[in-house]
């Protein structure tokens, strides 16, 4: 069995974990990473997946040493990171609330329009629909759909797995302005509801196309953050053979220990036991 | 020998004003009494009002929006949830009774728990059932959202300098006990129709005029000096429950609304009438401003209407070639965007 793992900078954690312990999953795994939105132009044409934009092709070649990936060569595809993140829920939270959030029990005056609380009340149905749409609109959502359609067109029936992006490190509390939405949600007690809402939304949005793997519970610190044990020592997405650590103020990426747990999740989803 | 017809303009004669005129660029049919200029404008009304609001925004008019989407949403999703269709998420306000009620509710903040409809365990605001297409989790959620909505409508009206209202229907379903008017018959989107409680009322011309006068007075309470532009939706009735043929019912309804709007404009210096109904139904167009269902107004029809309006208001050139930059373009997919009209649900064969 052979799989292709695609992703943006968050792929680095999986790649490093796999390099460290290739036997963790009993199959061959190729990695196709691209910085930022590089994979936006990664499309299928005639059974071949490749980045189409010149800058994206340069980036893919530099990071992966190759450009083309034949759909038929693979038994499964994995998309990791690429905006499939609880950030989507926090973005809604910046401007809106719904009654399912615990803090709303304390917001009666605002509900009656007495004050301007700095956010707008929306229905939970509206919230969920907007969140699902946001998820489908991320690079990850688009890639998942694209890969599922290519698998269906090619008749290979390859499984597609979407791995959500890790939550920011709990150390991000050191930068309250940068992570204001997360911290506001935690202080107001809405954090767990937001995290659960995101996980339900990502499952619902991507279910027609992929199996969705959410962040392993034991890697979380509180509802919205990644425990420092799984964020400290994260690596940049870099060409094979290079190990470039993120600066201590990165806060966004997980480390290879986290990547190893995700590889376990993928193995379980594919019923692939670790290689003996 | 001379007579009064000698000195009349071409537009006063059917042959030159209609038969030989371009229906897509009608001249002289609208001479504004209420000038928009840089005023803050609010829109409301039946589904045709959605086209009016969109065209005004595209022309750079300061159209108020009390409830813009609070977060990023694809346009089609936002429209499905009633954002950006009118100046607030009140949904289609088809009748003058509904308009009066909305203004009064906004003034008082009145929210009635009895006005929450249920369907399959989901709950709907009976006064705007279409703006939450998936329904709400609980009656409490419906009431909380209505409180919030009314507060925002009131704040918006306090800023409104010109209120553009498109009259749509005379047939209104009301509650015998409370006198409240619904946008739709109970039981269509949600709720339960009770023949002992719900009744159809077909508003007469004096009733529409009286309702418009009360609505005007309420608008002036929100903001002294507020002016009104009235227009009549050219969209025919989807169905009539008044007992007759839908064509006759449509003619009756539109005639009542047209006459009432004209009477208001004649009586009040701060009320204007804009003839969108006439432009779309103009025989010279030979029906081409209606879509294949002979009900929906085509993009070309909307363009013809808004070209006249914007040119007369000094907001765009009258000539089609030059107007294309500032009025809806028939090739613009947005211009032809189907308005969101819950009343289409009345027709069981709509699919």
Coordinates of C-alpha atoms in Angstrom, one line a residue:
Chain A
X1 CA 0.0 0.0 0.0
X2 CA 1.2 3.5 -0.8
X3 CA -0.1 6.8 0.3
X4 CA 0.5 10.5 -0.6
X5 CA 0.5 13.0 2.2
X6 CA -0.1 16.6 1.1
X7 CA 0.1 19.7 3.2
X8 CA 1.4 23.1 3.9
X9 CA 3.9 23.9 6.7
X10 CA 2.0 21.6 9.0
X11 CA 3.1 18.6 7.0
X12 CA 6.6 19.0 8.5
X13 CA 5.5 17.4 11.8
X14 CA 4.3 14.2 10.1
X15 CA 7.3 14.1 7.7
X16 CA 9.8 14.4 10.6
X17 CA 7.9 11.7 12.6
X18 CA 7.9 9.4 9.6
X19 CA 11.6 10.0 9.0
X20 CA 12.3 9.2 12.6
X21 CA 10.2 6.1 12.7
X22 CA 9.2 4.9 9.2
X23 CA 7.8 1.6 10.7
X24 CA 5.1 3.5 12.5
X25 CA 2.7 2.8 9.6
X26 CA 3.0 -0.3 7.5
X27 CA 2.9 1.2 4.1
X28 CA 5.0 3.4 1.8
X29 CA 4.3 7.1 2.3
X30 CA 5.3 10.0 0.0
X31 CA 5.1 13.6 1.1
X32 CA 4.2 16.5 -1.1
X33 CA 4.5 19.7 0.9
X34 CA 4.3 23.3 -0.2
X35 CA 4.6 26.5 1.7
X36 CA 1.6 28.8 2.2
X37 CA -0.9 28.4 -0.7
X38 CA 1.5 26.5 -3.0
X39 CA -1.0 23.6 -3.2
X40 CA -3.8 25.9 -4.4
X41 CA -2.7 25.1 -8.0
X42 CA -2.1 21.5 -7.3
X43 CA -4.7 19.9 -9.6
X44 CA -5.2 16.7 -11.5
X45 CA -4.9 16.5 -15.3
X46 CA -4.9 13.3 -17.1
X47 CA -4.4 11.3 -14.0
X48 CA -1.4 13.3 -12.9
X49 CA -1.5 15.7 -9.9
X50 CA 0.9 18.6 -10.1
X51 CA 1.2 22.2 -9.1
X52 CA 0.4 24.4 -12.2
X53 CA 1.7 27.8 -11.2
X54 CA 5.4 28.5 -11.9
X55 CA 6.1 29.7 -8.4
X56 CA 4.3 26.8 -6.9
X57 CA 6.2 24.4 -9.1
X58 CA 9.5 25.9 -8.0
X59 CA 8.5 25.6 -4.4
X60 CA 7.3 22.0 -4.8
X61 CA 10.5 21.0 -6.6
X62 CA 12.7 22.6 -4.0
X63 CA 10.9 20.9 -1.1
X64 CA 10.0 17.5 -2.6
X65 CA 12.4 17.0 -5.4
X66 CA 9.6 16.2 -7.8
X67 CA 6.6 17.7 -9.5
X68 CA 4.2 15.0 -10.7
X69 CA 2.2 12.5 -8.7
X70 CA 0.2 9.9 -10.5
X71 CA -3.2 9.3 -9.0
X72 CA -3.1 5.6 -9.8
X73 CA 0.2 5.2 -7.9
X74 CA -1.6 5.7 -4.6
X75 CA -4.0 3.8 -2.4
X76 CA -4.9 6.8 -0.2
X77 CA -4.4 10.5 0.1
X78 CA -3.9 12.6 3.3
X79 CA -4.3 16.3 3.5
X80 CA -3.0 18.0 6.6
X81 CA -3.2 21.6 7.8
X82 CA -4.1 23.9 4.9
X83 CA -6.5 25.9 7.0
X84 CA -8.6 23.1 8.4
X85 CA -8.3 24.7 11.7
X86 CA -10.2 25.8 14.8
X87 CA -9.1 29.3 13.6
X88 CA -12.2 29.2 11.4
X89 CA -14.5 29.1 14.5
X90 CA -12.5 31.8 16.2
X91 CA -12.9 34.0 13.1
X92 CA -16.7 33.8 13.5
X93 CA -16.4 34.4 17.2
X94 CA -14.7 37.7 16.6
X95 CA -18.0 39.2 15.3
X96 CA -20.8 36.9 16.4
X97 CA -22.3 34.7 19.1
X98 CA -25.0 32.1 19.1
X99 CA -27.1 30.9 22.0
X100 CA -25.3 27.6 22.3
X101 CA -22.3 29.3 23.7
X102 CA -22.1 29.3 27.5
X103 CA -21.3 33.0 27.8
X104 CA -24.7 33.8 26.2
X105 CA -26.5 32.7 29.4
X106 CA -25.0 35.9 30.9
X107 CA -25.7 38.2 28.0
X108 CA -29.4 39.0 28.5
X109 CA -29.0 42.7 28.3
X110 CA -27.1 42.5 25.1
X111 CA -29.7 40.1 23.6
X112 CA -32.4 42.8 24.1
X113 CA -30.3 45.4 22.3
X114 CA -29.6 47.4 25.4
X115 CA -25.9 47.6 24.7
X116 CA -23.6 47.1 21.8
X117 CA -21.5 44.2 23.0
X118 CA -19.2 44.3 20.0
X119 CA -20.6 41.2 18.4
X120 CA -23.8 40.2 16.7
X121 CA -26.2 37.5 17.7
X122 CA -26.7 34.8 15.0
X123 CA -28.6 31.6 14.9
X124 CA -26.7 28.4 15.6
X125 CA -27.9 27.2 12.2
X126 CA -26.4 30.2 10.5
X127 CA -23.2 29.8 12.5
X128 CA -22.9 26.2 11.6
X129 CA -23.6 26.8 7.9
X130 CA -21.1 29.7 7.7
X131 CA -18.5 27.5 9.5
X132 CA -19.0 24.6 7.1
X133 CA -18.7 27.0 4.2
X134 CA -15.5 28.5 5.6
X135 CA -14.0 25.0 6.0
X136 CA -14.9 24.0 2.5
X137 CA -13.4 27.3 1.3
X138 CA -10.0 26.7 2.9
X139 CA -7.2 25.3 0.8
X140 CA -7.6 22.0 2.8
X141 CA -11.3 21.9 2.0
X142 CA -10.7 22.5 -1.7
X143 CA -7.9 19.9 -1.9
X144 CA -10.0 17.3 -0.1
X145 CA -12.8 17.8 -2.6
X146 CA -10.4 17.8 -5.5
X147 CA -8.6 14.6 -4.5
X148 CA -11.9 12.8 -3.8
X149 CA -13.2 13.8 -7.2
X150 CA -10.0 12.7 -8.9
X151 CA -10.1 9.4 -7.0
X152 CA -13.7 8.9 -8.2
X153 CA -12.9 9.9 -11.8
X154 CA -10.0 7.6 -11.9
X155 CA -12.0 4.7 -10.6
X156 CA -9.3 3.9 -8.1
X157 CA -11.6 4.5 -5.1
X158 CA -8.6 5.8 -3.1
X159 CA -9.5 6.8 0.4
X160 CA -9.0 10.5 1.3
X161 CA -8.2 11.5 4.8
X162 CA -8.3 15.1 6.1
X163 CA -6.1 15.8 9.2
X164 CA -7.1 19.0 11.0
X165 CA -4.4 21.6 11.8
X166 CA -3.2 21.5 15.4
X167 CA -4.5 24.2 17.7
X168 CA -2.0 26.9 18.6
X169 CA 0.4 26.2 21.4
X170 CA -0.6 27.0 24.9
X171 CA 2.5 29.3 25.0
X172 CA 0.6 31.7 22.7
X173 CA -0.9 33.2 25.8
X174 CA 2.4 35.2 25.9
X175 CA 1.1 37.1 22.9
X176 CA -2.4 38.1 23.9
X177 CA -3.0 40.6 21.1
X178 CA -2.1 38.1 18.4
X179 CA -4.3 35.4 19.9
X180 CA -7.0 37.7 21.3
X181 CA -9.9 35.7 20.0
X182 CA -8.7 32.4 21.5
X183 CA -8.0 34.0 24.9
X184 CA -11.4 35.8 24.9
X185 CA -13.1 32.5 24.2
X186 CA -11.2 30.9 27.0
X187 CA -11.9 33.6 29.5
X188 CA -15.6 33.7 28.6
X189 CA -15.9 29.9 28.9
X190 CA -16.9 29.5 25.3
X191 CA -13.7 27.6 24.4
X192 CA -15.0 24.0 24.7
X193 CA -18.1 24.8 22.8
X194 CA -16.2 26.5 20.0
X195 CA -13.7 23.6 19.7
X196 CA -16.6 21.0 19.7
X197 CA -18.5 23.1 17.2
X198 CA -15.5 23.2 14.9
X199 CA -14.9 19.5 15.1
X200 CA -18.6 18.8 14.3
X201 CA -18.5 21.3 11.4
X202 CA -15.3 19.9 9.8
X203 CA -16.7 16.4 10.1
X204 CA -20.0 17.5 8.5
X205 CA -18.4 19.6 5.8
X206 CA -15.9 17.0 4.6
X207 CA -17.8 13.8 5.3
X208 CA -18.9 13.5 1.7
X209 CA -15.3 13.5 0.5
X210 CA -13.0 12.3 3.3
X211 CA -12.5 10.7 6.7
X212 CA -11.7 13.5 9.1
X213 CA -9.1 13.1 11.9
X214 CA -9.4 15.6 14.7
X215 CA -6.6 16.6 17.1
X216 CA -5.7 13.8 19.5
X217 CA -7.3 14.7 22.8
X218 CA -4.2 14.0 24.9
X219 CA -2.3 16.7 22.9
X220 CA -4.6 19.5 23.9
X221 CA -4.2 22.0 26.7
X222 CA -7.6 23.2 27.6
X223 CA -10.0 23.3 24.8
X224 CA -8.3 25.6 22.3
X225 CA -4.6 25.0 22.6
X226 CA -1.9 22.4 22.0
X227 CA 0.1 21.3 25.0
X228 CA 3.6 22.6 25.0
X229 CA 4.9 19.0 24.9
X230 CA 3.5 18.7 21.4
X231 CA 4.4 22.1 20.1
X232 CA 7.9 22.9 21.4
X233 CA 10.6 21.9 18.9
X234 CA 8.4 22.2 15.8
X235 CA 10.2 22.1 12.5
X236 CA 9.9 24.2 9.4
X237 CA 8.8 22.6 6.2
X238 CA 12.2 22.3 4.5
X239 CA 13.9 20.3 1.7
X240 CA 14.7 16.7 2.5
X241 CA 17.7 16.4 4.9
X242 CA 17.3 19.9 6.4
X243 CA 15.9 20.3 9.9
X244 CA 15.2 23.9 10.6
X245 CA 13.4 24.6 13.9
X246 CA 10.7 27.3 14.1
X247 CA 11.5 30.3 16.3
X248 CA 10.1 30.0 19.9
X249 CA 7.4 32.5 19.1
X250 CA 5.9 30.4 16.3
X251 CA 3.1 28.9 18.4
X252 CA 1.2 27.6 15.3
X253 CA 3.0 24.4 14.5
X254 CA 3.2 21.0 16.2
X255 CA 6.4 18.9 16.7
X256 CA 7.3 15.5 15.5
X257 CA 5.9 13.8 18.6
X258 CA 2.6 15.2 17.6
X259 CA 3.2 14.1 14.0
X260 CA 3.8 10.6 15.3
X261 CA 0.4 10.5 17.0
X262 CA -1.3 11.7 13.8
X263 CA 0.5 8.9 11.8
X264 CA -1.0 6.5 14.4
X265 CA -4.4 8.0 13.7
X266 CA -3.9 7.6 9.9
X267 CA -2.8 4.0 10.4
X268 CA -5.9 3.3 12.5
X269 CA -8.2 4.9 9.9
X270 CA -6.7 2.7 7.2
X271 CA -6.5 -0.4 9.4
X272 CA -2.8 -0.4 9.0
X273 CA -0.9 -1.6 12.0
X274 CA 2.6 -0.3 12.5
X275 CA 5.1 -2.3 10.6
X276 CA 6.7 -5.0 12.6
Chain B
X1 CA -58.3 76.4 -33.3
X2 CA -56.1 75.0 -30.5
X3 CA -56.8 72.6 -27.6
X4 CA -54.9 71.3 -24.6
X5 CA -53.5 68.3 -26.5
X6 CA -51.6 70.6 -28.9
X7 CA -48.9 71.5 -26.5
X8 CA -48.4 68.2 -24.9
X9 CA -45.1 66.4 -24.9
X10 CA -44.6 63.2 -26.9
X11 CA -44.7 61.2 -23.7
X12 CA -48.4 62.2 -23.2
X13 CA -49.4 60.2 -26.3
X14 CA -49.6 56.5 -26.5
X15 CA -48.2 56.3 -30.0
X16 CA -45.0 58.3 -29.3
X17 CA -44.8 57.6 -25.5
X18 CA -45.3 53.9 -25.7
X19 CA -45.8 52.3 -29.1
X20 CA -42.9 53.9 -30.7
X21 CA -40.7 54.2 -27.6
X22 CA -37.9 51.9 -26.5
X23 CA -39.4 50.0 -23.5
X24 CA -35.9 49.4 -22.3
X25 CA -35.1 53.1 -22.0
X26 CA -38.4 54.9 -21.2
X27 CA -38.1 58.7 -21.2
X28 CA -40.2 61.0 -19.1
X29 CA -42.1 58.4 -17.2
X30 CA -40.5 59.4 -13.9
X31 CA -39.8 62.9 -12.7
X32 CA -38.5 62.6 -9.2
X33 CA -40.1 64.6 -6.5
X34 CA -37.9 63.0 -3.8
X35 CA -34.3 63.3 -4.7
X36 CA -31.9 60.8 -3.4
X37 CA -28.6 62.6 -3.7
X38 CA -26.4 61.6 -0.9
X39 CA -29.2 60.6 1.5
X40 CA -29.2 57.5 3.6
X41 CA -31.7 55.1 2.0
X42 CA -33.5 52.1 3.5
X43 CA -35.3 49.6 1.4
X44 CA -38.1 47.2 2.2
X45 CA -40.9 45.5 0.5
X46 CA -41.8 42.5 -1.6
X47 CA -39.2 40.5 -3.5
X48 CA -38.8 43.0 -6.3
X49 CA -37.4 45.4 -3.7
X50 CA -34.3 43.2 -3.6
X51 CA -33.5 44.2 -7.1
X52 CA -34.1 47.9 -6.3
X53 CA -31.8 47.7 -3.3
X54 CA -29.0 46.0 -5.2
X55 CA -29.2 48.4 -8.1
X56 CA -29.1 51.4 -5.7
X57 CA -26.0 50.0 -4.0
X58 CA -24.3 49.4 -7.3
X59 CA -25.0 52.9 -8.3
X60 CA -23.2 54.2 -5.2
X61 CA -26.3 55.2 -3.2
X62 CA -25.9 55.1 0.6
X63 CA -28.2 52.2 1.2
X64 CA -28.3 51.3 4.9
X65 CA -27.8 47.8 6.1
X66 CA -28.7 47.3 9.7
X67 CA -27.7 43.6 9.6
X68 CA -24.7 42.9 7.4
X69 CA -23.3 39.4 7.7
X70 CA -21.3 39.4 10.9
X71 CA -18.6 37.2 9.4
X72 CA -17.4 36.1 6.0
X73 CA -20.0 34.0 4.2
X74 CA -20.3 33.1 0.5
X75 CA -22.8 35.4 -1.2
X76 CA -25.3 32.6 -1.8
X77 CA -25.3 31.5 1.8
X78 CA -25.7 35.1 3.0
X79 CA -28.7 35.6 0.7
X80 CA -30.2 32.3 1.9
X81 CA -30.1 33.7 5.4
X82 CA -31.6 37.0 4.4
X83 CA -28.5 39.1 4.5
X84 CA -28.1 41.9 2.0
X85 CA -31.6 41.6 0.5
X86 CA -33.0 44.6 2.2
X87 CA -31.8 47.2 4.7
X88 CA -32.3 44.6 7.5
X89 CA -33.1 41.0 7.8
X90 CA -36.9 41.5 7.9
X91 CA -37.4 39.3 4.8
X92 CA -40.1 40.1 2.3
X93 CA -42.6 42.7 3.6
X94 CA -45.4 42.0 1.1
X95 CA -48.2 44.1 2.5
X96 CA -48.8 47.4 4.1
X97 CA -50.2 45.7 7.2
X98 CA -46.9 43.9 7.6
X99 CA -45.0 47.2 7.2
X100 CA -47.1 48.9 9.8
X101 CA -46.5 46.0 12.2
X102 CA -42.8 46.0 11.6
X103 CA -42.5 49.7 12.3
X104 CA -44.6 49.4 15.5
X105 CA -42.7 46.4 16.7
X106 CA -39.4 48.1 16.1
X107 CA -40.6 51.2 18.0
X108 CA -41.8 49.2 21.0
X109 CA -39.5 46.2 20.9
X110 CA -42.6 44.0 21.1
X111 CA -41.9 40.3 20.7
X112 CA -44.7 37.8 21.1
X113 CA -43.8 34.2 22.0
X114 CA -47.0 33.1 20.2
X115 CA -45.4 34.3 17.0
X116 CA -43.0 31.4 16.8
X117 CA -43.9 28.7 14.3
X118 CA -42.7 25.1 14.6
X119 CA -41.9 22.5 11.9
X120 CA -40.3 19.1 12.6
X121 CA -38.7 20.3 15.8
X122 CA -37.3 23.5 14.3
X123 CA -38.6 26.9 15.1
X124 CA -39.3 29.9 12.9
X125 CA -40.0 33.6 13.5
X126 CA -43.6 33.8 12.1
X127 CA -42.9 37.4 11.0
X128 CA -39.9 36.5 8.8
X129 CA -39.9 32.7 8.4
X130 CA -37.7 32.8 5.3
X131 CA -34.6 34.3 6.9
X132 CA -33.7 31.2 8.8
X133 CA -34.2 28.5 6.1
X134 CA -33.0 25.7 8.4
X135 CA -35.1 26.9 11.3
X136 CA -33.9 27.6 14.9
X137 CA -33.1 25.4 17.8
X138 CA -35.7 26.6 20.2
X139 CA -38.5 29.2 20.6
X140 CA -36.1 31.1 22.9
X141 CA -33.6 31.4 20.1
X142 CA -36.3 32.7 17.8
X143 CA -37.4 35.3 20.3
X144 CA -33.8 36.4 21.1
X145 CA -33.0 36.9 17.4
X146 CA -36.3 38.9 17.0
X147 CA -35.4 41.2 19.9
X148 CA -32.0 41.8 18.4
X149 CA -33.5 42.3 14.9
X150 CA -36.0 44.8 16.0
X151 CA -33.4 46.8 18.0
X152 CA -31.3 47.0 14.8
X153 CA -34.3 48.0 12.6
X154 CA -35.1 50.8 15.0
X155 CA -31.5 52.1 15.0
X156 CA -31.4 51.9 11.2
X157 CA -34.7 53.8 10.8
X158 CA -33.4 56.6 13.1
X159 CA -30.7 57.1 10.4
X160 CA -33.0 56.7 7.4
X161 CA -33.6 59.8 5.3
X162 CA -35.4 58.1 2.4
X163 CA -37.5 54.9 2.8
X164 CA -38.0 53.0 -0.4
X165 CA -41.0 50.7 -0.1
X166 CA -42.1 48.2 -2.8
X167 CA -45.8 47.3 -2.4
X168 CA -46.4 43.7 -3.3
X169 CA -49.7 42.2 -2.2
X170 CA -53.1 43.0 -1.0
X171 CA -54.0 39.5 0.1
X172 CA -52.8 39.1 3.7
X173 CA -53.2 36.2 6.1
X174 CA -54.1 37.5 9.6
X175 CA -54.8 36.2 13.0
X176 CA -58.4 36.8 14.0
X177 CA -57.6 37.1 17.7
X178 CA -54.6 39.4 17.5
X179 CA -55.1 41.1 14.2
X180 CA -51.5 40.4 13.3
X181 CA -50.6 39.9 9.7
X182 CA -48.3 37.2 8.5
X183 CA -46.0 37.4 5.5
X184 CA -47.2 33.9 4.5
X185 CA -50.1 31.7 5.3
X186 CA -49.4 29.6 8.4
X187 CA -48.6 26.0 7.5
X188 CA -46.6 26.8 4.4
X189 CA -43.1 27.2 5.7
X190 CA -44.0 26.2 9.3
X191 CA -46.7 26.6 11.8
X192 CA -50.2 25.1 11.6
X193 CA -53.1 26.6 9.6
X194 CA -56.2 26.9 11.8
X195 CA -59.3 27.9 9.8
X196 CA -61.0 29.1 12.9
X197 CA -58.2 31.4 13.7
X198 CA -56.4 32.4 10.5
X199 CA -58.3 34.4 7.8
X200 CA -57.5 35.9 4.5
X201 CA -58.0 39.6 4.2
X202 CA -57.8 41.3 0.9
X203 CA -57.0 44.9 1.5
X204 CA -59.0 47.6 -0.2
X205 CA -57.6 50.7 -1.6
X206 CA -58.7 52.9 1.3
X207 CA -57.2 50.4 3.7
X208 CA -53.9 50.5 1.9
X209 CA -53.9 54.2 1.8
X210 CA -54.8 54.4 5.5
X211 CA -52.0 51.9 6.3
X212 CA -49.5 53.8 4.3
X213 CA -50.4 57.0 6.1
X214 CA -49.9 55.3 9.5
X215 CA -46.6 53.9 8.3
X216 CA -45.5 57.3 7.1
X217 CA -46.4 58.8 10.5
X218 CA -44.4 56.0 12.3
X219 CA -41.4 56.6 10.0
X220 CA -41.5 60.3 10.8
X221 CA -41.5 59.4 14.5
X222 CA -38.2 57.5 13.9
X223 CA -36.7 60.4 12.0
X224 CA -38.4 63.7 11.4
X225 CA -38.1 64.7 7.8
X226 CA -37.9 61.1 6.4
X227 CA -39.2 60.9 2.9
X228 CA -40.7 58.0 1.1
X229 CA -40.5 56.5 -2.4
X230 CA -43.2 54.0 -3.1
X231 CA -43.2 51.6 -6.0
X232 CA -45.4 48.6 -6.9
X233 CA -43.9 45.2 -7.6
X234 CA -44.6 44.1 -11.1
X235 CA -44.4 40.5 -10.0
X236 CA -47.8 38.8 -10.3
X237 CA -49.3 36.8 -7.5
X238 CA -48.1 33.2 -7.2
X239 CA -51.5 32.2 -6.1
X240 CA -54.7 33.8 -4.9
X241 CA -56.8 32.5 -2.0
X242 CA -59.5 35.1 -2.6
X243 CA -61.7 32.8 -4.6
X244 CA -61.2 34.0 -8.2
X245 CA -58.8 33.6 -11.1
X246 CA -55.2 34.5 -10.3
X247 CA -55.0 36.8 -13.3
X248 CA -58.0 38.8 -12.2
X249 CA -56.7 38.8 -8.6
X250 CA -53.3 40.0 -9.7
X251 CA -54.9 42.9 -11.7
X252 CA -57.1 43.8 -8.8
X253 CA -54.3 43.7 -6.3
X254 CA -51.8 45.7 -8.4
X255 CA -54.5 48.2 -9.3
X256 CA -55.3 48.8 -5.6
X257 CA -51.6 49.2 -4.7
X258 CA -50.9 51.4 -7.7
X259 CA -53.8 53.7 -7.0
X260 CA -53.0 53.8 -3.3
X261 CA -49.3 54.7 -4.0
X262 CA -50.5 57.4 -6.4
X263 CA -52.8 58.8 -3.9
X264 CA -50.1 59.0 -1.3
X265 CA -47.7 60.7 -3.7
X266 CA -50.4 63.2 -4.6
X267 CA -51.3 64.0 -1.1
X268 CA -47.8 64.3 0.5
X269 CA -44.9 66.4 -0.7
X270 CA -42.5 64.0 0.9
X271 CA -43.9 60.9 -0.7
X272 CA -42.9 60.0 -4.3
X273 CA -44.1 57.2 -6.6
X274 CA -41.7 55.4 -9.0
X275 CA -43.4 53.5 -11.8
X276 CA -41.5 50.2 -11.8
X277 CA -44.8 48.3 -12.3
X278 CA -45.5 50.3 -15.5
X279 CA -42.1 49.8 -17.0
X280 CA -42.1 46.1 -16.6
X281 CA -45.7 45.5 -17.7
X282 CA -45.4 48.0 -20.6
X283 CA -47.1 46.3 -23.6
X284 CA -44.3 47.6 -25.8
X285 CA -42.0 45.1 -24.1
X286 CA -44.3 42.4 -25.3
X287 CA -43.7 40.4 -22.2
X288 CA -39.9 40.2 -22.6
X289 CA -39.3 41.7 -19.1
X290 CA -40.9 38.5 -17.6
X291 CA -39.1 35.2 -17.5
X292 CA -40.4 31.9 -18.9
X293 CA -42.8 31.6 -15.9
X294 CA -44.3 34.9 -16.8
X295 CA -43.7 36.0 -13.2
X296 CA -40.0 36.6 -12.5
X297 CA -38.7 39.8 -13.8
X298 CA -35.7 39.3 -16.1
X299 CA -32.4 41.0 -15.8
X300 CA -33.3 43.1 -18.8
X301 CA -36.5 44.1 -17.0
X302 CA -34.7 45.1 -13.9
X303 CA -32.1 47.0 -15.9
X304 CA -34.9 48.9 -17.7
X305 CA -36.5 49.8 -14.4
X306 CA -33.4 50.9 -12.7
X307 CA -32.0 52.7 -15.7
X308 CA -35.0 55.0 -15.6
X309 CA -34.8 55.4 -11.8
X310 CA -31.1 56.1 -11.7
X311 CA -31.1 58.4 -14.7
X312 CA -34.0 60.5 -13.4
X313 CA -32.3 60.7 -10.0
X314 CA -29.1 61.9 -11.7
X315 CA -27.3 58.8 -10.5
X316 CA -26.6 57.4 -14.0
X317 CA -26.9 58.3 -17.7
X318 CA -30.1 57.4 -19.4
X319 CA -28.5 55.9 -22.5
X320 CA -28.1 52.2 -22.2
X321 CA -24.5 52.1 -23.5
X322 CA -23.3 54.6 -21.0
X323 CA -25.6 53.4 -18.2
X324 CA -24.0 50.0 -18.3
X325 CA -21.3 51.0 -15.9
X326 CA -23.7 52.1 -13.2
X327 CA -26.9 50.2 -13.6
X328 CA -27.4 46.5 -13.6
X329 CA -26.0 44.9 -16.7
X330 CA -28.1 42.1 -18.3
X331 CA -24.9 40.1 -18.6
X332 CA -24.1 40.5 -15.0
X333 CA -25.1 37.3 -13.2
X334 CA -26.0 39.4 -10.1
X335 CA -28.4 41.5 -12.1
X336 CA -30.4 38.4 -13.0
X337 CA -30.2 36.9 -9.6
X338 CA -33.5 35.4 -8.7
X339 CA -35.1 37.3 -5.8
X340 CA -35.7 35.3 -2.7
X341 CA -39.5 35.0 -2.6
X342 CA -41.2 32.7 0.0
X343 CA -44.5 33.1 -1.8
X344 CA -43.3 30.8 -4.5
X345 CA -43.9 28.0 -1.9
X346 CA -47.7 28.6 -2.4
X347 CA -47.5 26.8 -5.7
X348 CA -47.3 23.0 -5.3
X349 CA -46.2 22.5 -8.9
X350 CA -43.3 24.9 -8.7
X351 CA -40.7 22.2 -9.0

